[in-house]
Amino acid sequence: MTATQSLLAALLAPLLSAALITFFFRRRGVIASTISVVAAAAIFIFSLFAIREMGTGSVVASWDWLTFGNFNVSMGFFFDGTAATMLTMVAFVGFLIHVFSLGYMADDKARARFFGGLSIFMFSMLGIILADNLIMIFVFWELVGFSSYMLIGHYLDTEEAAAASKKAFIVNRIGDLGFLVGIVYAYWHFGTTNISEMHGIVAANADLVNAVIAACLMCGFIGKSAQFPLHVWLPDAMAGPTPVSALIHAATMVAAGVYFLIRIAFLFPESVLGGIGILGTSVAVYAGFCAYGQNDIKKILAYSTLSQLGYMAAAFGLGFPGIALFHLITHAFFKALLFLGAGSIIHGCHHEQDIFKMGGIFKKMPITSITFVLGVLALCGVYGFSGFYSKDAILIAAGLDGTLLFFLLTGGAFLTAGYMGRLVWIVFFGKPKSDAASHAHESGFTMLLPLIVLAVLSVTGGWLQFWPEQLGHIIHLDEVKLHNAAGYADKHHLVLILGSAAWIVGLLGSLLFYGKGATEDQLEKRAAPVYGFLKDRLWFDEIYGYYVAKIQQRFAGLLSVLDVFVIKGVLVRGSAGLVGLIGMCSKSQHVGSIHGYVYWFLAGLIFFWVVATGVLKAF
C-alpha cells in the first residue's frame, strides 16, 4: 500500500462511517458507536502506514476536481513532516476520545447521531491537514464548522446548546469571510492557490509577499482558534457533550487555525507577524484573568484553552512556527486529558459541573483525580512534564525578542497555575458539598483507559528525543534556532527560575487564598467588584448583543424597507408599484381597533380645520 493510498484510506474511513450511521444505523446506538470507533482506529493505523511509506521525504498527489474555462480546482495531498505530526496527534487523540465516548454517552438516546457527528468531524479535520491548496482547505474548513455546529448542539432540546451552536457557527463565518477574500486575492496575486507553488514563488521573489493577503487569511485563524475579537464562541461551546469539548475545543478544531498559519508561514511579512504576537499575548493574559470568574469546571478549562492558544499565536508571531506546533501537540495531550477528566468527574457526579458543589473527589474517584492532577502539572509547566518544554520554549523566544511580551506571557503562566490550583483544591479535597458529590463513583474502563494513556503522554509527550524521525522536523529546526540565538543561555536560566516560581506560587497561593474544599468563592466574598469584573469578561457579549439588536438589525430593517417598497415596489413596477404601495399603506390602517380609528378621526378633523382656516395659505 503506497503512502497516497494509505492517506486516502485514512481520509475516507470516517466518511464511510458517517454514511453508514446516517443511512442504516440512526436508531442503533451500539452498532453506530462501534462503527465510529473502528473508523477512528483505522485512521490511526492508516496514518502510521502513510508515515512509514513517506520516510523522511514528502508525499504530493493531486486530482482535478472542477474546471471552469481556464480555471481549474484540484483536490490533493501535501503530506510532509508538519502534516504527519499533526495527523498523528489528531488520529491518536481522536481515537482515545472515541473510546472515552463509549462510556460517557452510553445512556444517551441520540448516541448514533453523536458518533455520526464525530466521524464527519474527523473526516473534515483530516481534509484540512492533508490539503495541498487553499480552496480544498476552505471546503474542509467549512465542513469542520458544520460538524462542530452539529456536535455543540447535540443536546438540541436545551436552549443553552441551541444558542451556543448558532453562536459558534455565526462567529466562525465572520472570520471565514475574511479567509475567503484572502483566497481570492491570493489566486489573483500568485495565479495559484497551491501551497507548494506559492511557496516556490515567494522563495524566488520575496517581494511578492503581501501583507493584505496574510491579514485576510489570518481572519480564518482568528475565528477558528477563537482569538480577539472572535473569541466569544468558545466558552459557550461547552454546552456540548464533554467529549466534544475535548476533541473540538482542546485538541483539534481550535488548533486547526494555528496549524493553518504554520502551513502558510511563508506568506507572512514581519508587520503581520508582530500583530499576531501581540494578539496572542493579549488573549493569553485576558483569558487567564477570566478563568477566575468561572465556577463551571468546563468553562474554566475553556478559558485555559483560549490562553494556551494565545501562547501558540505568540510563538508564531515571534517567528517560531515550529515552537507553536510543539505547544499545539503537547497542549492536545494534557488539555484532552483535562477535559476528559472533567467529563469523568461530571459523569461520576451525575452531571454536576459547579466546582463549589463538588469536593472530596480524590477519595471517591482516585484514578480520575491522579490523572487530572498530572494534566494540571503539565499545563502549569512543571519541570519534566510535556508542557514545560513547549511553554518554556515560547517564553525564551519572547525573552529574546523583547521584554514586554516576555513579562506578559510569564504573568500568564502565574495566572494559569493560580486558577488551575483553585480548581484542584476545591474539587478534589475537603468534603463533598452536594448530594451528587457525596455519591460520586469512579468511571468505567472505557473512560479510564484514555485518561491513563493521555496522562502518560502529558508527562512524556514533550521528550523530543523519543519522537520518530519523520515527526517534528520543523520543531527540531526551531529548537536549534532558539539554542543558537544570542543570549539563549541567560534567558533559559531566567525562564527556569520564573517558570518554577509561577507554578509554585500559583498552586500554593491558590491553596492559601481559597483553601481545601472551599464552599464559596473567596474572591467574590473579599473583592466582589473584582470578581464581578472578571465574571463579565469585559462585556464582549453584551457589546456584541447591543450592536446586533440596536444597530445591525435596525439597519437591516431599513434596507428591507428600501428593497420592498422603493426598489421592488416603485423603481421596478413603476406607477403600478406606487399605487400598490398606497394601497398597502391604506390597508394597514384598518386594524380593527376603535382606538386606532379615533386617532385617524382626530387627524382628519385637524386636516379639515387647517384647510378651512387657510393656515396652508401662510406657507
Coordinates of C-alpha atoms in Angstrom, one line a residue:
M1 CA 0.0 0.0 0.0
T2 CA 1.5 3.3 -1.1
A3 CA 1.5 6.4 1.1
T4 CA -1.1 8.1 -1.1
Q5 CA -3.4 5.1 -0.8
S6 CA -3.0 5.0 2.9
L7 CA -3.8 8.7 3.2
L8 CA -6.9 8.2 1.0
A9 CA -8.0 5.3 3.2
A10 CA -7.5 7.3 6.3
L11 CA -9.5 10.2 4.9
L12 CA -12.4 8.1 3.6
A13 CA -12.7 5.8 6.6
P14 CA -14.6 8.3 8.8
L15 CA -16.7 9.5 5.8
L16 CA -17.8 5.8 5.2
S17 CA -18.6 5.6 8.9
A18 CA -20.7 8.7 8.9
A19 CA -22.6 7.5 5.8
L20 CA -23.3 4.0 7.3
I21 CA -24.6 5.5 10.5
T22 CA -26.7 8.1 8.7
F23 CA -28.4 5.7 6.3
F24 CA -28.6 2.4 8.2
F25 CA -27.9 2.8 11.9
R26 CA -29.5 6.0 13.1
R27 CA -31.5 4.1 15.8
R28 CA -28.8 1.5 16.6
G29 CA -26.6 3.4 19.0
V30 CA -24.4 0.4 19.9
I31 CA -23.7 -0.5 16.3
A32 CA -23.2 3.1 15.4
S33 CA -20.7 3.7 18.2
T34 CA -18.8 0.6 17.2
I35 CA -18.5 1.6 13.6
S36 CA -17.3 5.1 14.6
V37 CA -14.6 3.8 16.9
V38 CA -13.4 1.3 14.3
A39 CA -13.2 4.1 11.8
A40 CA -11.2 6.2 14.3
A41 CA -8.8 3.2 14.8
A42 CA -8.5 2.8 11.1
I43 CA -7.5 6.5 10.7
F44 CA -4.6 6.0 13.2
I45 CA -3.5 2.7 11.6
F46 CA -3.5 4.1 8.0
S47 CA -1.8 7.2 9.2
L48 CA 1.1 5.1 10.6
F49 CA 1.3 3.2 7.2
A50 CA 1.5 6.6 5.4
I51 CA 4.2 7.9 7.7
R52 CA 6.2 4.7 7.3
E53 CA 6.0 4.8 3.5
M54 CA 6.7 8.5 3.4
G55 CA 10.1 8.1 5.1
T56 CA 11.9 11.4 5.6
G57 CA 10.5 12.9 2.4
S58 CA 7.0 14.1 1.5
V59 CA 4.0 12.9 -0.4
V60 CA 2.4 15.1 -3.1
A61 CA -0.7 13.9 -5.1
S62 CA -3.4 15.9 -6.9
W63 CA -6.6 15.2 -8.9
D64 CA -8.7 17.6 -11.0
W65 CA -12.0 18.3 -9.3
L66 CA -13.7 21.2 -11.1
T67 CA -12.9 23.1 -14.3
F68 CA -14.3 26.4 -15.4
G69 CA -12.7 27.5 -18.6
N70 CA -9.0 28.1 -17.8
F71 CA -9.7 27.9 -14.1
N72 CA -9.1 24.5 -12.5
V73 CA -9.8 23.4 -8.9
S74 CA -7.9 20.4 -7.7
M75 CA -8.1 18.2 -4.7
G76 CA -4.9 16.7 -3.4
F77 CA -2.5 15.8 -0.6
F78 CA 0.5 17.7 0.6
F79 CA 1.9 15.4 3.3
D80 CA 5.2 16.4 4.9
G81 CA 6.7 16.3 8.3
T82 CA 4.4 19.0 9.6
A83 CA 1.3 17.3 8.3
A84 CA 2.5 14.0 9.6
T85 CA 3.0 15.4 13.1
M86 CA -0.5 16.9 13.2
L87 CA -2.1 13.9 11.6
T88 CA -0.6 11.5 14.2
M89 CA -1.8 13.7 17.1
V90 CA -5.3 14.1 15.7
A91 CA -5.7 10.4 14.8
F92 CA -4.4 9.1 18.2
V93 CA -6.1 11.7 20.5
G94 CA -9.3 11.4 18.3
F95 CA -9.3 7.6 18.8
L96 CA -8.9 7.9 22.6
I97 CA -11.8 10.4 22.7
H98 CA -13.9 8.0 20.7
V99 CA -13.2 5.2 23.2
F100 CA -14.0 7.5 26.1
S101 CA -17.3 8.4 24.5
L102 CA -18.4 4.8 24.6
G103 CA -18.8 5.1 28.3
Y104 CA -19.7 8.7 28.6
M105 CA -22.5 8.6 26.0
A106 CA -23.7 5.0 26.9
D107 CA -27.1 6.2 28.1
D108 CA -27.6 8.9 25.5
K109 CA -30.7 8.3 23.4
A110 CA -29.1 10.1 20.4
R111 CA -25.8 8.2 20.7
A112 CA -25.9 7.2 17.0
R113 CA -26.2 10.9 15.9
F114 CA -23.4 11.8 18.2
F115 CA -21.0 9.2 16.8
G116 CA -22.0 10.1 13.3
G117 CA -21.1 13.7 14.1
L118 CA -17.7 12.6 15.4
S119 CA -17.0 10.7 12.2
I120 CA -17.9 13.6 9.9
F121 CA -15.8 15.9 12.1
M122 CA -12.8 13.6 11.8
F123 CA -13.2 13.4 8.0
S124 CA -13.3 17.2 7.9
M125 CA -10.3 17.7 10.1
L126 CA -8.2 15.2 8.2
G127 CA -9.1 17.1 5.0
I128 CA -7.6 20.3 6.4
I129 CA -4.4 18.5 7.5
L130 CA -3.8 16.8 4.1
A131 CA -5.0 19.6 1.7
D132 CA -2.5 20.9 -0.8
N133 CA -4.3 24.1 -1.7
L134 CA -6.3 26.9 -0.1
I135 CA -9.6 26.1 -1.8
M136 CA -9.5 22.5 -0.6
I137 CA -8.6 23.8 2.9
F138 CA -11.6 26.2 2.8
V139 CA -14.0 23.4 1.7
F140 CA -13.0 21.2 4.7
W141 CA -12.8 24.3 6.9
E142 CA -16.5 24.8 6.4
L143 CA -17.2 21.1 6.9
V144 CA -15.5 21.4 10.3
G145 CA -17.7 24.4 11.1
F146 CA -20.8 22.4 10.2
S147 CA -19.8 19.3 12.2
S148 CA -18.9 21.4 15.2
Y149 CA -22.3 23.2 15.0
M150 CA -23.9 19.7 15.0
L151 CA -21.9 18.4 17.9
I152 CA -22.1 21.5 20.1
G153 CA -25.9 21.5 19.6
H154 CA -26.2 17.7 20.4
Y155 CA -28.4 18.4 23.3
L156 CA -30.8 20.2 21.0
D157 CA -33.7 20.2 23.4
T158 CA -31.9 22.7 25.7
E159 CA -31.8 26.4 25.0
E160 CA -28.2 26.7 26.0
A161 CA -26.9 24.2 23.5
A162 CA -29.0 25.6 20.7
A163 CA -27.8 29.1 21.3
A164 CA -24.2 28.0 21.7
S165 CA -24.2 26.1 18.4
K166 CA -25.6 29.0 16.5
K167 CA -23.2 31.4 18.1
A168 CA -20.2 29.3 17.2
F169 CA -21.4 28.9 13.6
I170 CA -22.1 32.6 13.1
V171 CA -18.9 33.9 14.7
N172 CA -16.8 31.5 12.7
R173 CA -18.5 32.6 9.5
I174 CA -17.4 36.2 10.2
G175 CA -13.7 35.1 10.2
D176 CA -14.3 32.8 7.2
L177 CA -15.4 35.8 5.1
G178 CA -12.0 37.3 5.5
F179 CA -10.5 33.9 4.8
L180 CA -12.4 33.6 1.5
V181 CA -11.4 37.1 0.5
G182 CA -7.7 36.2 1.2
I183 CA -8.0 33.1 -1.0
V184 CA -9.4 35.1 -3.9
Y185 CA -6.7 37.7 -3.5
A186 CA -4.0 35.0 -3.3
Y187 CA -5.2 33.5 -6.6
W188 CA -5.2 36.9 -8.3
H189 CA -1.8 37.7 -6.9
F190 CA 0.0 34.4 -7.4
G191 CA -2.0 32.8 -10.1
T192 CA -2.5 29.7 -7.9
T193 CA -3.8 28.6 -4.5
N194 CA -1.5 25.5 -4.3
I195 CA 0.6 25.8 -1.1
S196 CA 3.8 24.3 -2.6
E197 CA 3.6 26.5 -5.8
M198 CA 3.0 29.7 -3.7
H199 CA 6.0 28.8 -1.5
G200 CA 8.2 28.4 -4.6
I201 CA 7.0 31.7 -6.0
V202 CA 7.8 33.5 -2.7
A203 CA 11.1 31.7 -2.4
A204 CA 12.1 33.0 -5.8
N205 CA 10.9 36.6 -5.2
A206 CA 10.4 37.6 -1.5
D207 CA 8.9 40.9 -2.7
L208 CA 5.7 39.2 -3.7
V209 CA 4.8 38.6 0.0
N210 CA 1.7 40.7 0.5
A211 CA 0.5 41.9 3.9
V212 CA -3.1 42.2 2.8
I213 CA -3.3 38.5 1.7
A214 CA -1.7 37.4 5.0
A215 CA -4.1 39.6 7.1
C216 CA -7.1 38.2 5.2
L217 CA -6.1 34.6 5.6
M218 CA -5.4 35.3 9.2
C219 CA -9.1 36.0 9.7
G220 CA -9.8 32.3 9.3
F221 CA -7.3 31.6 12.2
I222 CA -8.9 34.3 14.4
G223 CA -12.3 32.7 14.0
K224 CA -11.4 29.0 14.3
S225 CA -8.8 29.5 17.1
A226 CA -11.1 31.9 19.0
Q227 CA -8.7 34.9 19.1
F228 CA -9.7 38.6 19.6
P229 CA -12.3 39.8 18.7
L230 CA -14.0 36.5 17.7
H231 CA -13.1 34.6 20.9
V232 CA -16.6 34.8 22.4
W233 CA -17.9 31.5 21.0
L234 CA -15.5 29.1 22.7
P235 CA -16.7 29.3 26.3
D236 CA -20.3 29.0 25.3
A237 CA -19.5 25.9 23.2
M238 CA -19.0 24.0 26.5
A239 CA -22.8 23.4 26.3
G240 CA -22.0 20.3 24.1
P241 CA -21.1 16.9 25.5
T242 CA -17.7 16.8 27.2
P243 CA -16.0 14.5 24.7
V244 CA -16.9 17.2 22.1
S245 CA -15.1 19.8 24.2
A246 CA -12.1 17.5 24.4
L247 CA -12.0 16.8 20.7
I248 CA -13.0 20.0 19.1
H249 CA -12.3 22.7 21.7
A250 CA -9.0 21.4 23.1
A251 CA -7.1 19.1 20.8
T252 CA -8.1 19.5 17.2
M253 CA -10.5 22.1 15.8
V254 CA -9.3 25.2 17.6
A255 CA -5.8 24.1 16.9
A256 CA -6.6 23.9 13.2
G257 CA -6.2 27.7 13.0
V258 CA -2.7 27.6 14.4
Y259 CA -1.8 24.6 12.1
F260 CA -3.1 26.6 9.1
L261 CA -0.8 29.6 10.0
I262 CA 2.1 27.2 10.2
R263 CA 1.3 25.8 6.7
I264 CA 1.3 29.3 5.1
A265 CA 4.0 30.9 7.3
F266 CA 6.0 31.9 4.2
L267 CA 3.2 34.3 3.3
F268 CA 3.5 36.5 6.4
P269 CA 5.7 39.6 6.5
E270 CA 7.2 40.9 9.7
S271 CA 4.5 43.5 10.2
V272 CA 1.7 41.0 10.3
L273 CA 3.7 38.6 12.4
G274 CA 4.2 41.3 15.0
G275 CA 0.4 41.9 15.2
I276 CA -0.2 38.1 15.7
G277 CA 2.4 38.1 18.5
I278 CA 0.7 41.0 20.3
L279 CA -2.8 39.5 19.6
G280 CA -1.8 36.1 21.0
T281 CA -0.2 37.6 24.1
S282 CA -3.3 39.7 24.8
V283 CA -5.6 36.6 24.6
A284 CA -3.3 34.6 26.8
V285 CA -3.4 37.2 29.6
Y286 CA -7.1 38.1 29.2
A287 CA -8.3 34.5 29.3
G288 CA -6.2 33.8 32.3
F289 CA -8.0 36.5 34.3
C290 CA -11.4 35.5 33.0
A291 CA -10.9 31.9 34.3
Y292 CA -11.0 33.2 37.9
G293 CA -14.6 34.4 37.4
Q294 CA -15.9 31.0 36.4
N295 CA -17.4 28.2 38.6
D296 CA -18.2 25.8 35.8
I297 CA -15.4 23.2 35.6
K298 CA -15.6 23.1 31.8
K299 CA -15.7 26.8 31.3
I300 CA -12.6 27.2 33.4
L301 CA -10.8 24.7 31.1
A302 CA -12.3 26.6 28.1
Y303 CA -10.6 29.8 29.2
S304 CA -7.4 27.9 29.8
T305 CA -7.7 26.7 26.1
L306 CA -8.1 30.3 25.0
S307 CA -5.0 31.2 27.0
Q308 CA -2.9 28.4 25.5
L309 CA -4.0 29.2 22.0
G310 CA -2.7 32.7 22.7
Y311 CA 0.7 31.2 23.6
M312 CA 0.7 29.4 20.3
A313 CA -0.2 32.5 18.4
A314 CA 2.5 34.4 20.2
A315 CA 5.1 31.8 19.3
F316 CA 4.1 32.0 15.6
G317 CA 4.2 35.8 15.8
L318 CA 7.7 35.7 17.2
G319 CA 8.9 33.8 14.2
F320 CA 8.9 30.3 15.7
P321 CA 6.2 28.3 13.9
G322 CA 7.9 25.0 15.0
I323 CA 7.6 26.0 18.6
A324 CA 4.0 26.9 18.1
L325 CA 3.4 23.4 16.6
F326 CA 5.3 21.9 19.6
H327 CA 3.0 23.6 22.1
L328 CA 0.0 22.6 19.9
I329 CA 0.9 18.9 20.2
T330 CA 1.7 18.9 24.0
H331 CA -1.4 21.0 24.7
A332 CA -3.5 18.5 22.8
F333 CA -2.3 15.8 25.2
F334 CA -2.8 17.5 28.5
K335 CA -5.9 19.5 27.6
A336 CA -7.6 16.5 26.2
L337 CA -6.8 14.7 29.4
L338 CA -8.2 17.6 31.5
F339 CA -11.4 17.8 29.5
L340 CA -11.9 14.0 29.6
G341 CA -11.0 14.1 33.3
A342 CA -13.6 16.8 33.8
G343 CA -16.1 14.6 31.9
S344 CA -15.3 11.7 34.1
I345 CA -15.9 13.8 37.2
I346 CA -19.2 15.2 35.7
H347 CA -20.3 11.7 34.9
G348 CA -19.4 10.4 38.3
C349 CA -21.2 13.4 40.0
H350 CA -24.4 12.8 38.0
H351 CA -23.7 15.7 35.6
E352 CA -22.9 18.3 38.2
Q353 CA -20.5 20.9 36.8
D354 CA -20.3 23.6 39.5
I355 CA -16.9 23.2 41.3
F356 CA -18.4 24.6 44.5
K357 CA -20.8 21.7 44.6
M358 CA -18.1 19.1 44.4
G359 CA -15.4 18.4 46.9
G360 CA -13.8 15.2 48.2
I361 CA -13.5 13.8 44.7
F362 CA -10.0 12.5 45.3
K363 CA -11.3 9.8 47.7
K364 CA -14.3 9.0 45.5
M365 CA -12.5 8.8 42.1
P366 CA -8.8 8.2 42.8
I367 CA -7.7 7.3 39.2
T368 CA -9.5 10.2 37.6
S369 CA -8.1 12.5 40.2
I370 CA -4.5 11.4 39.8
T371 CA -4.6 11.6 36.0
F372 CA -6.3 15.0 36.2
V373 CA -3.6 16.4 38.6
L374 CA -0.9 15.2 36.2
G375 CA -2.6 17.1 33.4
V376 CA -2.7 20.2 35.6
L377 CA 1.0 19.9 36.3
A378 CA 1.7 19.6 32.6
L379 CA -0.4 22.7 31.9
C380 CA 1.4 24.6 34.6
G381 CA 4.7 23.8 33.1
V382 CA 6.2 21.7 35.9
Y383 CA 9.7 20.6 35.1
G384 CA 9.8 17.3 33.2
F385 CA 6.2 17.4 32.1
S386 CA 5.3 18.0 28.4
G387 CA 4.0 21.5 28.9
F388 CA 7.3 22.5 30.5
Y389 CA 9.3 22.0 27.3
S390 CA 6.9 23.7 24.9
K391 CA 5.8 26.6 27.1
D392 CA 9.3 27.4 28.3
A393 CA 10.5 27.5 24.7
I394 CA 7.8 30.1 24.0
L395 CA 8.9 32.2 27.0
I396 CA 12.5 32.0 25.9
A397 CA 11.6 33.1 22.4
A398 CA 9.6 36.0 23.9
G399 CA 12.5 36.9 26.1
L400 CA 14.9 37.0 23.2
D401 CA 12.5 39.3 21.2
G402 CA 11.8 41.9 23.9
T403 CA 10.8 42.4 27.5
L404 CA 7.1 43.4 27.2
L405 CA 5.8 40.2 25.6
F406 CA 8.1 38.1 27.9
F407 CA 6.7 39.6 31.1
L408 CA 3.1 39.4 29.9
L409 CA 3.4 35.7 28.9
T410 CA 5.3 34.9 32.2
G411 CA 2.5 36.7 34.0
G412 CA 0.1 34.4 32.1
A413 CA 1.9 31.4 33.5
F414 CA 1.3 32.6 37.1
L415 CA -2.4 33.1 36.3
T416 CA -2.6 29.6 34.8
A417 CA -1.2 28.0 37.9
G418 CA -3.5 30.1 40.1
Y419 CA -6.8 29.3 38.5
M420 CA -5.9 25.6 38.0
G421 CA -4.8 25.4 41.6
R422 CA -8.2 26.9 42.6
L423 CA -10.0 24.2 40.7
V424 CA -7.9 21.4 42.2
W425 CA -8.1 22.4 45.8
I426 CA -11.9 23.0 45.6
V427 CA -12.9 19.9 43.6
F428 CA -10.6 17.1 44.8
F429 CA -10.1 18.0 48.5
G430 CA -12.3 18.8 51.5
K431 CA -15.7 17.3 52.0
P432 CA -18.5 16.7 49.4
K433 CA -20.6 19.8 49.1
S434 CA -23.7 18.3 47.4
D435 CA -25.6 15.0 47.3
A436 CA -24.2 14.4 43.8
A437 CA -20.6 14.7 45.0
S438 CA -21.2 12.5 48.1
H439 CA -22.5 9.8 45.7
A440 CA -19.7 10.2 43.2
H441 CA -18.2 7.0 41.8
E442 CA -15.2 6.0 39.6
S443 CA -15.8 5.7 35.9
G444 CA -15.7 2.5 33.9
F445 CA -12.7 1.0 32.0
T446 CA -13.5 2.6 28.6
M447 CA -13.4 6.1 30.3
L448 CA -10.3 5.4 32.5
L449 CA -8.1 3.9 29.8
P450 CA -7.9 7.1 27.7
L451 CA -7.2 9.1 30.8
I452 CA -4.2 6.9 31.7
V453 CA -2.8 6.9 28.2
L454 CA -3.1 10.7 28.0
A455 CA -1.6 11.1 31.5
V456 CA 1.5 9.2 30.2
L457 CA 1.7 11.5 27.2
S458 CA 1.2 14.6 29.4
V459 CA 4.4 13.6 31.0
T460 CA 6.4 12.2 28.1
G461 CA 4.9 14.0 25.1
G462 CA 7.5 16.8 25.2
W463 CA 10.5 14.5 25.2
L464 CA 11.5 15.2 21.6
Q465 CA 14.5 12.8 21.6
F466 CA 12.0 9.9 21.6
W467 CA 9.9 11.2 18.7
P468 CA 10.1 9.3 15.4
E469 CA 12.4 10.8 12.8
Q470 CA 9.5 11.6 10.5
L471 CA 7.7 13.7 13.0
G472 CA 8.5 17.2 14.4
H473 CA 11.2 18.2 11.8
I474 CA 10.0 21.8 12.0
I475 CA 10.1 21.7 15.8
H476 CA 13.7 20.5 15.8
L477 CA 14.7 23.3 13.4
D478 CA 13.2 25.9 15.6
E479 CA 14.7 24.4 18.7
V480 CA 18.1 24.6 17.1
K481 CA 17.4 28.1 16.0
L482 CA 16.4 29.0 19.6
H483 CA 19.5 27.4 21.1
N484 CA 21.8 29.2 18.7
A485 CA 20.3 32.6 19.3
A486 CA 22.4 35.2 21.2
G487 CA 21.6 35.3 24.9
Y488 CA 19.8 32.0 24.9
A489 CA 21.7 30.6 28.0
D490 CA 20.8 33.7 30.1
K491 CA 17.1 33.6 29.1
H492 CA 16.9 29.9 29.6
H493 CA 18.1 30.2 33.2
L494 CA 15.7 33.1 33.8
V495 CA 12.8 31.2 32.4
L496 CA 13.7 28.1 34.5
I497 CA 13.5 30.3 37.6
L498 CA 10.4 32.3 36.7
G499 CA 8.6 29.2 35.3
S500 CA 9.2 27.2 38.5
A501 CA 8.2 30.2 40.6
A502 CA 5.0 30.5 38.5
W503 CA 3.6 27.0 39.3
I504 CA 4.9 27.0 42.9
V505 CA 3.5 30.4 43.8
G506 CA 0.3 29.8 41.7
L507 CA -0.6 26.5 43.3
L508 CA 0.4 27.4 46.8
G509 CA -1.1 30.9 46.6
S510 CA -4.4 29.4 45.5
L511 CA -4.3 27.0 48.4
L512 CA -3.8 29.7 50.9
F513 CA -6.4 32.0 49.4
Y514 CA -9.2 29.6 48.6
G515 CA -8.4 26.7 51.0
K516 CA -9.2 23.0 50.5
G517 CA -12.7 22.2 49.6
A518 CA -14.0 25.8 49.8
T519 CA -17.8 26.1 49.9
E520 CA -17.8 29.7 48.4
D521 CA -15.6 31.8 46.2
Q522 CA -13.2 33.7 48.4
L523 CA -12.5 36.3 45.6
E524 CA -16.2 37.0 45.3
K525 CA -16.5 37.3 49.1
R526 CA -13.5 39.5 49.7
A527 CA -13.5 41.6 46.5
A528 CA -16.9 41.4 44.9
P529 CA -16.3 44.2 42.4
V530 CA -13.1 42.5 41.1
Y531 CA -14.9 39.1 40.8
G532 CA -17.8 40.7 39.0
F533 CA -15.5 42.4 36.6
L534 CA -13.7 39.1 35.8
K535 CA -17.0 37.3 35.5
D536 CA -18.3 39.8 33.0
R537 CA -15.3 39.2 30.7
L538 CA -15.0 42.8 29.6
W539 CA -18.7 42.8 28.5
F540 CA -17.8 41.5 25.0
D541 CA -21.1 39.5 24.7
E542 CA -23.1 42.5 25.9
I543 CA -21.5 44.8 23.4
Y544 CA -22.0 42.4 20.5
G545 CA -25.6 41.9 21.6
Y546 CA -26.3 45.6 21.7
Y547 CA -24.7 46.1 18.3
V548 CA -26.7 43.3 16.7
A549 CA -30.1 44.3 18.3
K550 CA -29.8 48.1 18.2
I551 CA -27.7 48.8 15.1
Q552 CA -27.4 45.9 12.8
Q553 CA -31.0 44.7 13.0
R554 CA -32.3 48.2 12.5
F555 CA -30.1 48.9 9.6
A556 CA -31.1 45.5 8.1
G557 CA -34.8 46.5 8.6
L558 CA -34.2 49.8 6.8
L559 CA -32.6 48.0 3.9
S560 CA -35.5 45.6 3.8
V561 CA -38.0 48.5 3.6
L562 CA -36.0 50.2 0.8
D563 CA -35.8 46.9 -1.1
V564 CA -39.5 46.0 -0.8
F565 CA -41.2 49.4 -1.2
V566 CA -38.7 51.5 -3.1
I567 CA -36.7 49.2 -5.4
K568 CA -39.2 46.4 -5.9
G569 CA -42.3 48.5 -5.5
V570 CA -41.6 51.8 -7.2
L571 CA -38.5 51.5 -9.3
V572 CA -39.2 48.1 -10.8
R573 CA -43.0 48.2 -11.1
G574 CA -43.4 51.9 -11.7
S575 CA -46.8 53.6 -11.3
A576 CA -48.4 50.2 -10.6
G577 CA -46.0 49.7 -7.7
L578 CA -46.7 53.3 -6.4
V579 CA -50.5 52.6 -6.5
G580 CA -49.9 49.2 -4.8
L581 CA -47.7 50.9 -2.1
I582 CA -50.5 53.5 -1.4
G583 CA -53.0 50.6 -1.2
M584 CA -50.8 48.7 1.2
C585 CA -50.4 51.7 3.4
S586 CA -54.1 52.4 3.4
K587 CA -55.0 48.8 4.1
S588 CA -52.6 48.7 7.0
Q589 CA -54.7 51.4 8.8
H590 CA -57.7 49.0 9.0
V591 CA -56.5 47.5 12.2
G592 CA -59.9 46.6 13.7
S593 CA -59.2 48.7 16.8
I594 CA -61.5 51.5 18.0
H595 CA -58.5 53.4 19.4
G596 CA -56.8 53.4 16.0
Y597 CA -59.9 54.7 14.3
V598 CA -60.3 57.5 16.9
Y599 CA -56.7 58.7 16.1
W600 CA -57.5 58.8 12.4
F601 CA -60.8 60.6 13.1
L602 CA -58.9 63.3 15.1
A603 CA -56.2 63.5 12.4
G604 CA -59.0 64.1 9.8
L605 CA -60.6 66.8 11.9
I606 CA -57.2 68.6 12.2
F607 CA -56.7 68.4 8.5
F608 CA -60.1 69.9 7.6
W609 CA -59.6 72.6 10.2
V610 CA -56.2 73.5 8.6
V611 CA -57.8 73.7 5.2
A612 CA -60.9 75.7 6.4
T613 CA -59.0 78.3 8.3
G614 CA -56.5 79.0 5.5
V615 CA -53.4 78.1 7.6
L616 CA -51.8 76.5 4.4
K617 CA -52.0 79.8 2.6
A618 CA -49.4 81.3 5.0
F619 CA -46.8 78.9 3.6

